[in-house]
PDB file of C-alpha atoms and ligand atoms in Angstrom:
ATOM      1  CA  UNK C   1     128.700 135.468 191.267  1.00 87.00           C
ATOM      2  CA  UNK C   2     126.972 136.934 188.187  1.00 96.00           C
ATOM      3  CA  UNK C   3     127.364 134.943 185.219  1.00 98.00           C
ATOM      4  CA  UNK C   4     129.763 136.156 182.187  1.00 98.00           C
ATOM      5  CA  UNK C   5     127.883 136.338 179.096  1.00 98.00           C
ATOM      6  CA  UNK C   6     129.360 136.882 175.745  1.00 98.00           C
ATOM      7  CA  UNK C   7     128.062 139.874 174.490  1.00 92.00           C
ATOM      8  CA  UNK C   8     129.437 140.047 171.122  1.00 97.00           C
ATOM      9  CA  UNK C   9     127.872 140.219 167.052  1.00 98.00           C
ATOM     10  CA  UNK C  10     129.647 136.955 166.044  1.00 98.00           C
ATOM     11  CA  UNK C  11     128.502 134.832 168.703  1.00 98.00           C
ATOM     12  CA  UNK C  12     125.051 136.110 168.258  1.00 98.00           C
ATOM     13  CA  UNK C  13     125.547 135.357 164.511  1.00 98.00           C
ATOM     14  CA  UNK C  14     126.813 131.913 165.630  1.00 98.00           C
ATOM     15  CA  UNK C  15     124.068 131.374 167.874  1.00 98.00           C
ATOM     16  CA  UNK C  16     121.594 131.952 165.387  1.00 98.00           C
ATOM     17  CA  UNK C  17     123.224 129.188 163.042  1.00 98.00           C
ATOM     18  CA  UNK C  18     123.136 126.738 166.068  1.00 98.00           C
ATOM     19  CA  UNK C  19     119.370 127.127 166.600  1.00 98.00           C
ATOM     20  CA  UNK C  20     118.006 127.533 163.133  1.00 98.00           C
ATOM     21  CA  UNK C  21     116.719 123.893 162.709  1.00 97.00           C
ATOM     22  CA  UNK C  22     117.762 123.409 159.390  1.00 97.00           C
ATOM     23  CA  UNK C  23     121.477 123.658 160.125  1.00 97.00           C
ATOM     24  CA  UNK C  24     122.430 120.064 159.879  1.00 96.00           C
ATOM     25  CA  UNK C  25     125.161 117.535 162.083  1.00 96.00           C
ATOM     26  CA  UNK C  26     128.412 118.549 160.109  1.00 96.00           C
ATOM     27  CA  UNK C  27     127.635 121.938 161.066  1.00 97.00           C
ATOM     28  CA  UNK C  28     126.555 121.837 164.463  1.00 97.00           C
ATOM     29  CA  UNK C  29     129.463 120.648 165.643  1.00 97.00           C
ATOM     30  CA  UNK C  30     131.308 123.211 163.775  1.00 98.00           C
ATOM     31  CA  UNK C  31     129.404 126.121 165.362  1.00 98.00           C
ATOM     32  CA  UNK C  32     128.926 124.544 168.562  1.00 98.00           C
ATOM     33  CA  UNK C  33     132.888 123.791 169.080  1.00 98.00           C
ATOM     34  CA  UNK C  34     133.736 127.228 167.810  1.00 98.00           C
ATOM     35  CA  UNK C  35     131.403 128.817 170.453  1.00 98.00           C
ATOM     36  CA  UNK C  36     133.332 126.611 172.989  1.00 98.00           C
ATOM     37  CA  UNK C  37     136.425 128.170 171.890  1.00 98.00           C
ATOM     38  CA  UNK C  38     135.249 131.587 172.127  1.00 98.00           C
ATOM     39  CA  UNK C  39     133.716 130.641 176.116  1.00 98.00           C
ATOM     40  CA  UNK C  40     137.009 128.885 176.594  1.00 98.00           C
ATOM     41  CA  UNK C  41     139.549 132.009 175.781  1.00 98.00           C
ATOM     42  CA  UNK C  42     137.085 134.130 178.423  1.00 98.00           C
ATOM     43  CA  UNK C  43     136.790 131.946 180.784  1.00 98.00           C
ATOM     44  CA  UNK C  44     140.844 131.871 180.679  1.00 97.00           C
ATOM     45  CA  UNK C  45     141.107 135.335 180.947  1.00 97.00           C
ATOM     46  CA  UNK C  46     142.496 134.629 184.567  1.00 96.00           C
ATOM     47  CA  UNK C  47     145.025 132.121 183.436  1.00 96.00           C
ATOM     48  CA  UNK C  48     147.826 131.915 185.817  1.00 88.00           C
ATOM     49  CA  UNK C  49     150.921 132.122 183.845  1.00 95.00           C
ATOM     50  CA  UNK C  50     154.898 131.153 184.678  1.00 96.00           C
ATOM     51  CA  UNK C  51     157.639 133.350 183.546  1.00 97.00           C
ATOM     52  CA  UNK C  52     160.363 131.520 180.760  1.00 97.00           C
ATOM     53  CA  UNK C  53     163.246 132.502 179.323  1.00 98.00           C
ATOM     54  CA  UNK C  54     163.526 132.881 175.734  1.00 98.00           C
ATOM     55  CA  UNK C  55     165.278 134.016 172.998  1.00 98.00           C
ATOM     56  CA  UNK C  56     163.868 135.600 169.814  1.00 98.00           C
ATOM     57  CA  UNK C  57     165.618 135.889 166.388  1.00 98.00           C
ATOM     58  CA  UNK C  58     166.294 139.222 168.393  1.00 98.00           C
ATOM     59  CA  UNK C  59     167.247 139.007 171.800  1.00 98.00           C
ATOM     60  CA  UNK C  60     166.804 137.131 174.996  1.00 98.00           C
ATOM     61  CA  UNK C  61     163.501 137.683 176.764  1.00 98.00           C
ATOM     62  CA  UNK C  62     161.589 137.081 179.910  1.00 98.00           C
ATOM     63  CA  UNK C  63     158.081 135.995 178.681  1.00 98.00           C
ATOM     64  CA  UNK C  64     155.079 134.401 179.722  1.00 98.00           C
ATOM     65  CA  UNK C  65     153.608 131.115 179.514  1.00 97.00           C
ATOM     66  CA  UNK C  66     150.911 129.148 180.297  1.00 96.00           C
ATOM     67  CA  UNK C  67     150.903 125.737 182.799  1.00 93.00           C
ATOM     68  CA  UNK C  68     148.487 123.823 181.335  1.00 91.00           C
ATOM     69  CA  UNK C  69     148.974 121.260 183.909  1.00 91.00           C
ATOM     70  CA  UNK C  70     147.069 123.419 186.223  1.00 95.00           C
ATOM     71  CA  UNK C  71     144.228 123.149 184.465  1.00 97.00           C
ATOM     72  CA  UNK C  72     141.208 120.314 183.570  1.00 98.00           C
ATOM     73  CA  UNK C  73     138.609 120.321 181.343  1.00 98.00           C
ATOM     74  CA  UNK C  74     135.773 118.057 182.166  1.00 98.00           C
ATOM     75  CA  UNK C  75     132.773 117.731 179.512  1.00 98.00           C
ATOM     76  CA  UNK C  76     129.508 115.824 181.088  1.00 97.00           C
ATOM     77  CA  UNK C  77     128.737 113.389 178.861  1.00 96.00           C
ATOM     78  CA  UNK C  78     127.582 112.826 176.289  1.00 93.00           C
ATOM     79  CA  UNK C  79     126.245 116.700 174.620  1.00 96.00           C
ATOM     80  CA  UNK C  80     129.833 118.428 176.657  1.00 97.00           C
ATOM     81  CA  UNK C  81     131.667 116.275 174.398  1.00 97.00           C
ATOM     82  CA  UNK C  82     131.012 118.641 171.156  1.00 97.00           C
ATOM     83  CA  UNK C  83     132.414 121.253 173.246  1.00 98.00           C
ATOM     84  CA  UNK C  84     136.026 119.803 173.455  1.00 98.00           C
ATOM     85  CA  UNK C  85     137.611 120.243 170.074  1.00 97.00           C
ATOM     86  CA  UNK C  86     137.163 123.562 170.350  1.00 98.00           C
ATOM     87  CA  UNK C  87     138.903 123.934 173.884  1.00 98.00           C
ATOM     88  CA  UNK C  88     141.955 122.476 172.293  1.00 97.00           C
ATOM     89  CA  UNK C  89     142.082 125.296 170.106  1.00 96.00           C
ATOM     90  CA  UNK C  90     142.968 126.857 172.846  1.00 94.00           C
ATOM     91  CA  UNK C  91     144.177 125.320 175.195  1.00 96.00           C
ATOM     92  CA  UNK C  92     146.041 122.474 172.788  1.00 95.00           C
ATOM     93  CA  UNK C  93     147.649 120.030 175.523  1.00 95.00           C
ATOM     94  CA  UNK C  94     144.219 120.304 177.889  1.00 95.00           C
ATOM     95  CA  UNK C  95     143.940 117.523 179.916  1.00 97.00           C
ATOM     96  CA  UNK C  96     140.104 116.275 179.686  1.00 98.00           C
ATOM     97  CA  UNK C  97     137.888 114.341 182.111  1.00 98.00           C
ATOM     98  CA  UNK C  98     134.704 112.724 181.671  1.00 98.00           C
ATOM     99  CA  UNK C  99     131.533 112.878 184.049  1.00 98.00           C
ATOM    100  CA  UNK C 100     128.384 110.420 183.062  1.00 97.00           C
ATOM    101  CA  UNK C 101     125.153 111.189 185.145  1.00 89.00           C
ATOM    102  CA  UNK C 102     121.614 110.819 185.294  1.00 81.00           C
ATOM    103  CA  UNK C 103     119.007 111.450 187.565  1.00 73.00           C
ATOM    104  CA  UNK C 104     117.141 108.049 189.272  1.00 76.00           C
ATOM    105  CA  UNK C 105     113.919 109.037 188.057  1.00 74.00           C
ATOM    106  CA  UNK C 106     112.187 107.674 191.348  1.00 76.00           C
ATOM    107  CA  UNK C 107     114.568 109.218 193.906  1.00 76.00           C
ATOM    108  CA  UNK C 108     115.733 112.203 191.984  1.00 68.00           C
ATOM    109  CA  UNK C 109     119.012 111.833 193.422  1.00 73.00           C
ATOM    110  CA  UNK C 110     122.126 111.817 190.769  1.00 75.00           C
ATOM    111  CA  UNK C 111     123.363 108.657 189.934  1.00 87.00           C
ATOM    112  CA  UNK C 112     127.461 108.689 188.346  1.00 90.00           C
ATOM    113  CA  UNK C 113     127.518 105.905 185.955  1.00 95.00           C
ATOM    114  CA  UNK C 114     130.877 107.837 184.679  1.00 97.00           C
ATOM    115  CA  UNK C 115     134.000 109.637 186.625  1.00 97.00           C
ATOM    116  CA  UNK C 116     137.338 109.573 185.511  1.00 97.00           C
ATOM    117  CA  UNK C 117     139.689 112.908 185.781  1.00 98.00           C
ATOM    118  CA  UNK C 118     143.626 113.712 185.226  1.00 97.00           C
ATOM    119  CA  UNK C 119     145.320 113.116 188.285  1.00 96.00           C
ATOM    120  CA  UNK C 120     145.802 115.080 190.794  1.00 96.00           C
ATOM    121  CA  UNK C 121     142.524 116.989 190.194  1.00 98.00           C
ATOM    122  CA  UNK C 122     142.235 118.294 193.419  1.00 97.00           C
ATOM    123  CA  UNK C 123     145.465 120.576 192.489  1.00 97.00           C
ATOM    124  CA  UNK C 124     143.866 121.584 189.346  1.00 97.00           C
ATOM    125  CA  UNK C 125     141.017 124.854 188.338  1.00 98.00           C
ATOM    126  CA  UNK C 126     137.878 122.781 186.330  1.00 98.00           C
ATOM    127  CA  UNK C 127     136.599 124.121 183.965  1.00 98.00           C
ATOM    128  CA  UNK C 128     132.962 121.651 183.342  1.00 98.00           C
ATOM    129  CA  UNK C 129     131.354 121.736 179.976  1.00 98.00           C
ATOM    130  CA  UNK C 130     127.907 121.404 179.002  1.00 98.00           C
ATOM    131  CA  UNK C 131     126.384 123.304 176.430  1.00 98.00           C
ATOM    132  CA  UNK C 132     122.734 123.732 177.724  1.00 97.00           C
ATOM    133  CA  UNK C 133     122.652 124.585 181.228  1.00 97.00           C
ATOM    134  CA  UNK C 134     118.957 123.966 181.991  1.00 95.00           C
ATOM    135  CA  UNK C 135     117.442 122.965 185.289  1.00 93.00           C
ATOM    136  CA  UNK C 136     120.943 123.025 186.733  1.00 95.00           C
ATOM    137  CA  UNK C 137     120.427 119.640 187.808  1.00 93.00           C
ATOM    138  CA  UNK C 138     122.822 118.130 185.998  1.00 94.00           C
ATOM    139  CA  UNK C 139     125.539 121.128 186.427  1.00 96.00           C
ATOM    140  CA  UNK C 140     125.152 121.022 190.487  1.00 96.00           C
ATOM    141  CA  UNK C 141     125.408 117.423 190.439  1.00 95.00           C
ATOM    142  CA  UNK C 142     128.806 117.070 188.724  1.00 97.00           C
ATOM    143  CA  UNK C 143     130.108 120.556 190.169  1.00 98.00           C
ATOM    144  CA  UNK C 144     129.796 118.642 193.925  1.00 96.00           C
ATOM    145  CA  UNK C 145     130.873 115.413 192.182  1.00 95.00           C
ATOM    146  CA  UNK C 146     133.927 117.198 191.579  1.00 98.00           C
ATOM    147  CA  UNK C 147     134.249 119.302 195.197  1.00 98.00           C
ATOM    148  CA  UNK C 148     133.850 116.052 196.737  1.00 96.00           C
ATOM    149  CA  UNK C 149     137.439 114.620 194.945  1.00 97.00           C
ATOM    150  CA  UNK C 150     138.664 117.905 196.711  1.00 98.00           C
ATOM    151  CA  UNK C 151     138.862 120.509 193.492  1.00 98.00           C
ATOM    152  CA  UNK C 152     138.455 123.967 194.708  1.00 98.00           C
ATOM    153  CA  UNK C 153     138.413 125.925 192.172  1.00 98.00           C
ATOM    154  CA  UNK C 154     135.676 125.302 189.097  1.00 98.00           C
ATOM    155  CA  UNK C 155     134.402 127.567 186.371  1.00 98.00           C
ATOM    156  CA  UNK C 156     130.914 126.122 184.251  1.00 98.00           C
ATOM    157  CA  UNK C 157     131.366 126.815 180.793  1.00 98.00           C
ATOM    158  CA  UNK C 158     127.615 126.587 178.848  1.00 98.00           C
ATOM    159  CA  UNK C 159     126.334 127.930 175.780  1.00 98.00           C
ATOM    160  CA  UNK C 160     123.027 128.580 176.157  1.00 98.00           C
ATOM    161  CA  UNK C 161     121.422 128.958 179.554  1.00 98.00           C
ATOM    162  CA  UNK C 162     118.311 129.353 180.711  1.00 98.00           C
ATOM    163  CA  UNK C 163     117.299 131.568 184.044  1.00 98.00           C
ATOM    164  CA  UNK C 164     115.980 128.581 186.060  1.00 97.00           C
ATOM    165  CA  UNK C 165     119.315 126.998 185.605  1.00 97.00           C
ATOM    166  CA  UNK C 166     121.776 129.943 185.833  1.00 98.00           C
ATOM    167  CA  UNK C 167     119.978 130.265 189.615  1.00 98.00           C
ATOM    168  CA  UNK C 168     119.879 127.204 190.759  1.00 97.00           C
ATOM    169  CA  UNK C 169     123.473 126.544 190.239  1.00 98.00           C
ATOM    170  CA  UNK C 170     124.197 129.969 191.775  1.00 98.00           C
ATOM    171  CA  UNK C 171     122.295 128.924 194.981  1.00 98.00           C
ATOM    172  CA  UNK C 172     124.102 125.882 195.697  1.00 98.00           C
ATOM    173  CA  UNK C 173     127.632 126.875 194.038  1.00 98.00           C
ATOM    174  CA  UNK C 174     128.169 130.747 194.981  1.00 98.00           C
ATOM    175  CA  UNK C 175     131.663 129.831 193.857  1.00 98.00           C
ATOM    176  CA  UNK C 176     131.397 128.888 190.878  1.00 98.00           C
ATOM    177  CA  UNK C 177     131.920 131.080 187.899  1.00 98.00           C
ATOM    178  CA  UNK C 178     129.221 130.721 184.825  1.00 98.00           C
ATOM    179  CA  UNK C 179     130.421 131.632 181.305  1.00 98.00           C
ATOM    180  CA  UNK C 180     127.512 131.323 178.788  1.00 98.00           C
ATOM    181  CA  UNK C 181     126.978 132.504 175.108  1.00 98.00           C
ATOM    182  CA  UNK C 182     123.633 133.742 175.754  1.00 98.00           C
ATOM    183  CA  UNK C 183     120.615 133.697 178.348  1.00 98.00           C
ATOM    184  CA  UNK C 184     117.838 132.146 177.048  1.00 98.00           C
ATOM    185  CA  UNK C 185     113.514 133.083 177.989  1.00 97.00           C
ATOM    186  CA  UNK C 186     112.714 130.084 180.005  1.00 95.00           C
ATOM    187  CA  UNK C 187     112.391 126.234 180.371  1.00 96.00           C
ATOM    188  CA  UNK C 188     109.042 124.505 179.029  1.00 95.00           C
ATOM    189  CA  UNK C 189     107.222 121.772 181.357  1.00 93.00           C
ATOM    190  CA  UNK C 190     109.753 119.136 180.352  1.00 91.00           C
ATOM    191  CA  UNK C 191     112.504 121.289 180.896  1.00 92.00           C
ATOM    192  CA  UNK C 192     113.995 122.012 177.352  1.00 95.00           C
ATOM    193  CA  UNK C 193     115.133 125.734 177.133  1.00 97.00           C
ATOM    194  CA  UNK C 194     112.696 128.260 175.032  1.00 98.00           C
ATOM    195  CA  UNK C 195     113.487 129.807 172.167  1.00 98.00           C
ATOM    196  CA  UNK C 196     117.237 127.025 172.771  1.00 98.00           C
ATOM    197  CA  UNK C 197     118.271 124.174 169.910  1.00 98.00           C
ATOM    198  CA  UNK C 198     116.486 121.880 170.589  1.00 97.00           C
ATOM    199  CA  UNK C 199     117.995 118.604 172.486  1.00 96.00           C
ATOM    200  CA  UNK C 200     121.629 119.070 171.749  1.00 97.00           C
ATOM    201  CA  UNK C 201     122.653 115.782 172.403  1.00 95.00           C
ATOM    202  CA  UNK C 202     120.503 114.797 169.472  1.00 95.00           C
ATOM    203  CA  UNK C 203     121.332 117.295 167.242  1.00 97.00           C
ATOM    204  CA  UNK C 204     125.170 116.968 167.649  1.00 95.00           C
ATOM    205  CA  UNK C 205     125.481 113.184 167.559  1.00 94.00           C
ATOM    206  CA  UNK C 206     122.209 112.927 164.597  1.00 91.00           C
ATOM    207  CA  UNK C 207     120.413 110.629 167.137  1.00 92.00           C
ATOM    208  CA  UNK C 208     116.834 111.928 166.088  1.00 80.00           C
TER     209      UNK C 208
HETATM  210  N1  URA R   1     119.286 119.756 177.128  1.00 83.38           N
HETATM  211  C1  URA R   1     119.198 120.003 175.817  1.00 83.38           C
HETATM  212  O1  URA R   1     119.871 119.381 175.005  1.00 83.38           O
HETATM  213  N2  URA R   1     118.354 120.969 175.401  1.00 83.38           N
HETATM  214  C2  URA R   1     117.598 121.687 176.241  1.00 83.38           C
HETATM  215  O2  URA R   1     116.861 122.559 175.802  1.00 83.38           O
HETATM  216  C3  URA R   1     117.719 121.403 177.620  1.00 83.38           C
HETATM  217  C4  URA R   1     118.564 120.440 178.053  1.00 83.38           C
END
């Protein structure tokens, strides 16, 4: 599946606020959950929704409405977190999970430190947040973290990606739709994303 990228003048305005190193915490988090709520009303462009009855000041109507028990939003800690306020502009009664992972650094293999998702996931579509989707390490890891509690259907919901990243998660998760704000150059030998933000993490949370 070919990642959806939002090709639009605000987010690339927003984007450029989000990199430019002088833009400080307070605003950061701004930018970086408004960009989550623009990634957040595309990715739901699919949104299942139930017929209701209603009744305007008018008349009675048949109208439309979303379950948002069908749904789960799962930031990977801790840089996913800045992306949740702005879901729940959205979607305002989300329910939210957390994943917490990092790689052994002698065995390479994923180590959860952190899982806890509403019940019921398996009945639930995923949507997994991370804003910088970079070796794809991290975004396969908690993708089959997730398959393996039995959830079928997962979207990835980044904002900036790099190509390395976007391919690797493609390989292993063919499934798996990728919504993105933009698609970055390339990773560097330590595998930060070029031109990117820097380490978000740090940037959102003040930690450097
Ligand atoms: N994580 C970050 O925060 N920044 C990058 O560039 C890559 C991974």
């Amino acid at each position: 599946m070919e990642p959806i990228v939002l090709n639009h003048p605000i987010v690339e305005h927003k984007l450029t606020v989000l990199r430019d190193k002088r833009t400080g915490t307070k605003e950061f988090r701004e930018i970086a959950g408004e960009l989550a709520t623009l990634l957040c009303y595309e990715a739901m462009k699919d949104a299942d929704l139930e017929e209701v009855e209603i009744e305007t000041p008018m008349t009675k109507m048949k109208a439309k409405k979303l379950n948002e028990q069908k749904y789960a939003f799962v930031p990977v800690l801790r840089a996913g977190l800045s992306m949740v306020d702005g879901i729940l502009k959205v979607v305002p009664n989300a329910k939210i999970g957390h994943i917490g992972m990092y790689r052994n650094e002698e065995t390479l293999e994923p180590v959860e430190y952190y899982f806890k998702v509403p019940k019921e996931i398996e009945n639930r579509e995923v949507l997994v947040l991370d804003p910088m989707l970079a070796t794809g390490g991290t975004a396969v890891d908690a993708i089959s973290q997730l398959k393996k509690r039995g959830v079928k259907k997962i979207k990835f919901l980044s904002i900036i990606a790099a190509p390395e990243g976007l391919d690797k998660v493609q390989k292993v998760h063919p499934d798996v739709q990728i919504y993105c704000a933009t698609v970055d150059e390339h990773l560097n030998d330590v595998g930060y994303i070029v031109p990117g933000l820097g380490d978000a993490g740090d940037r959102i949370y003040g930690t450097k």
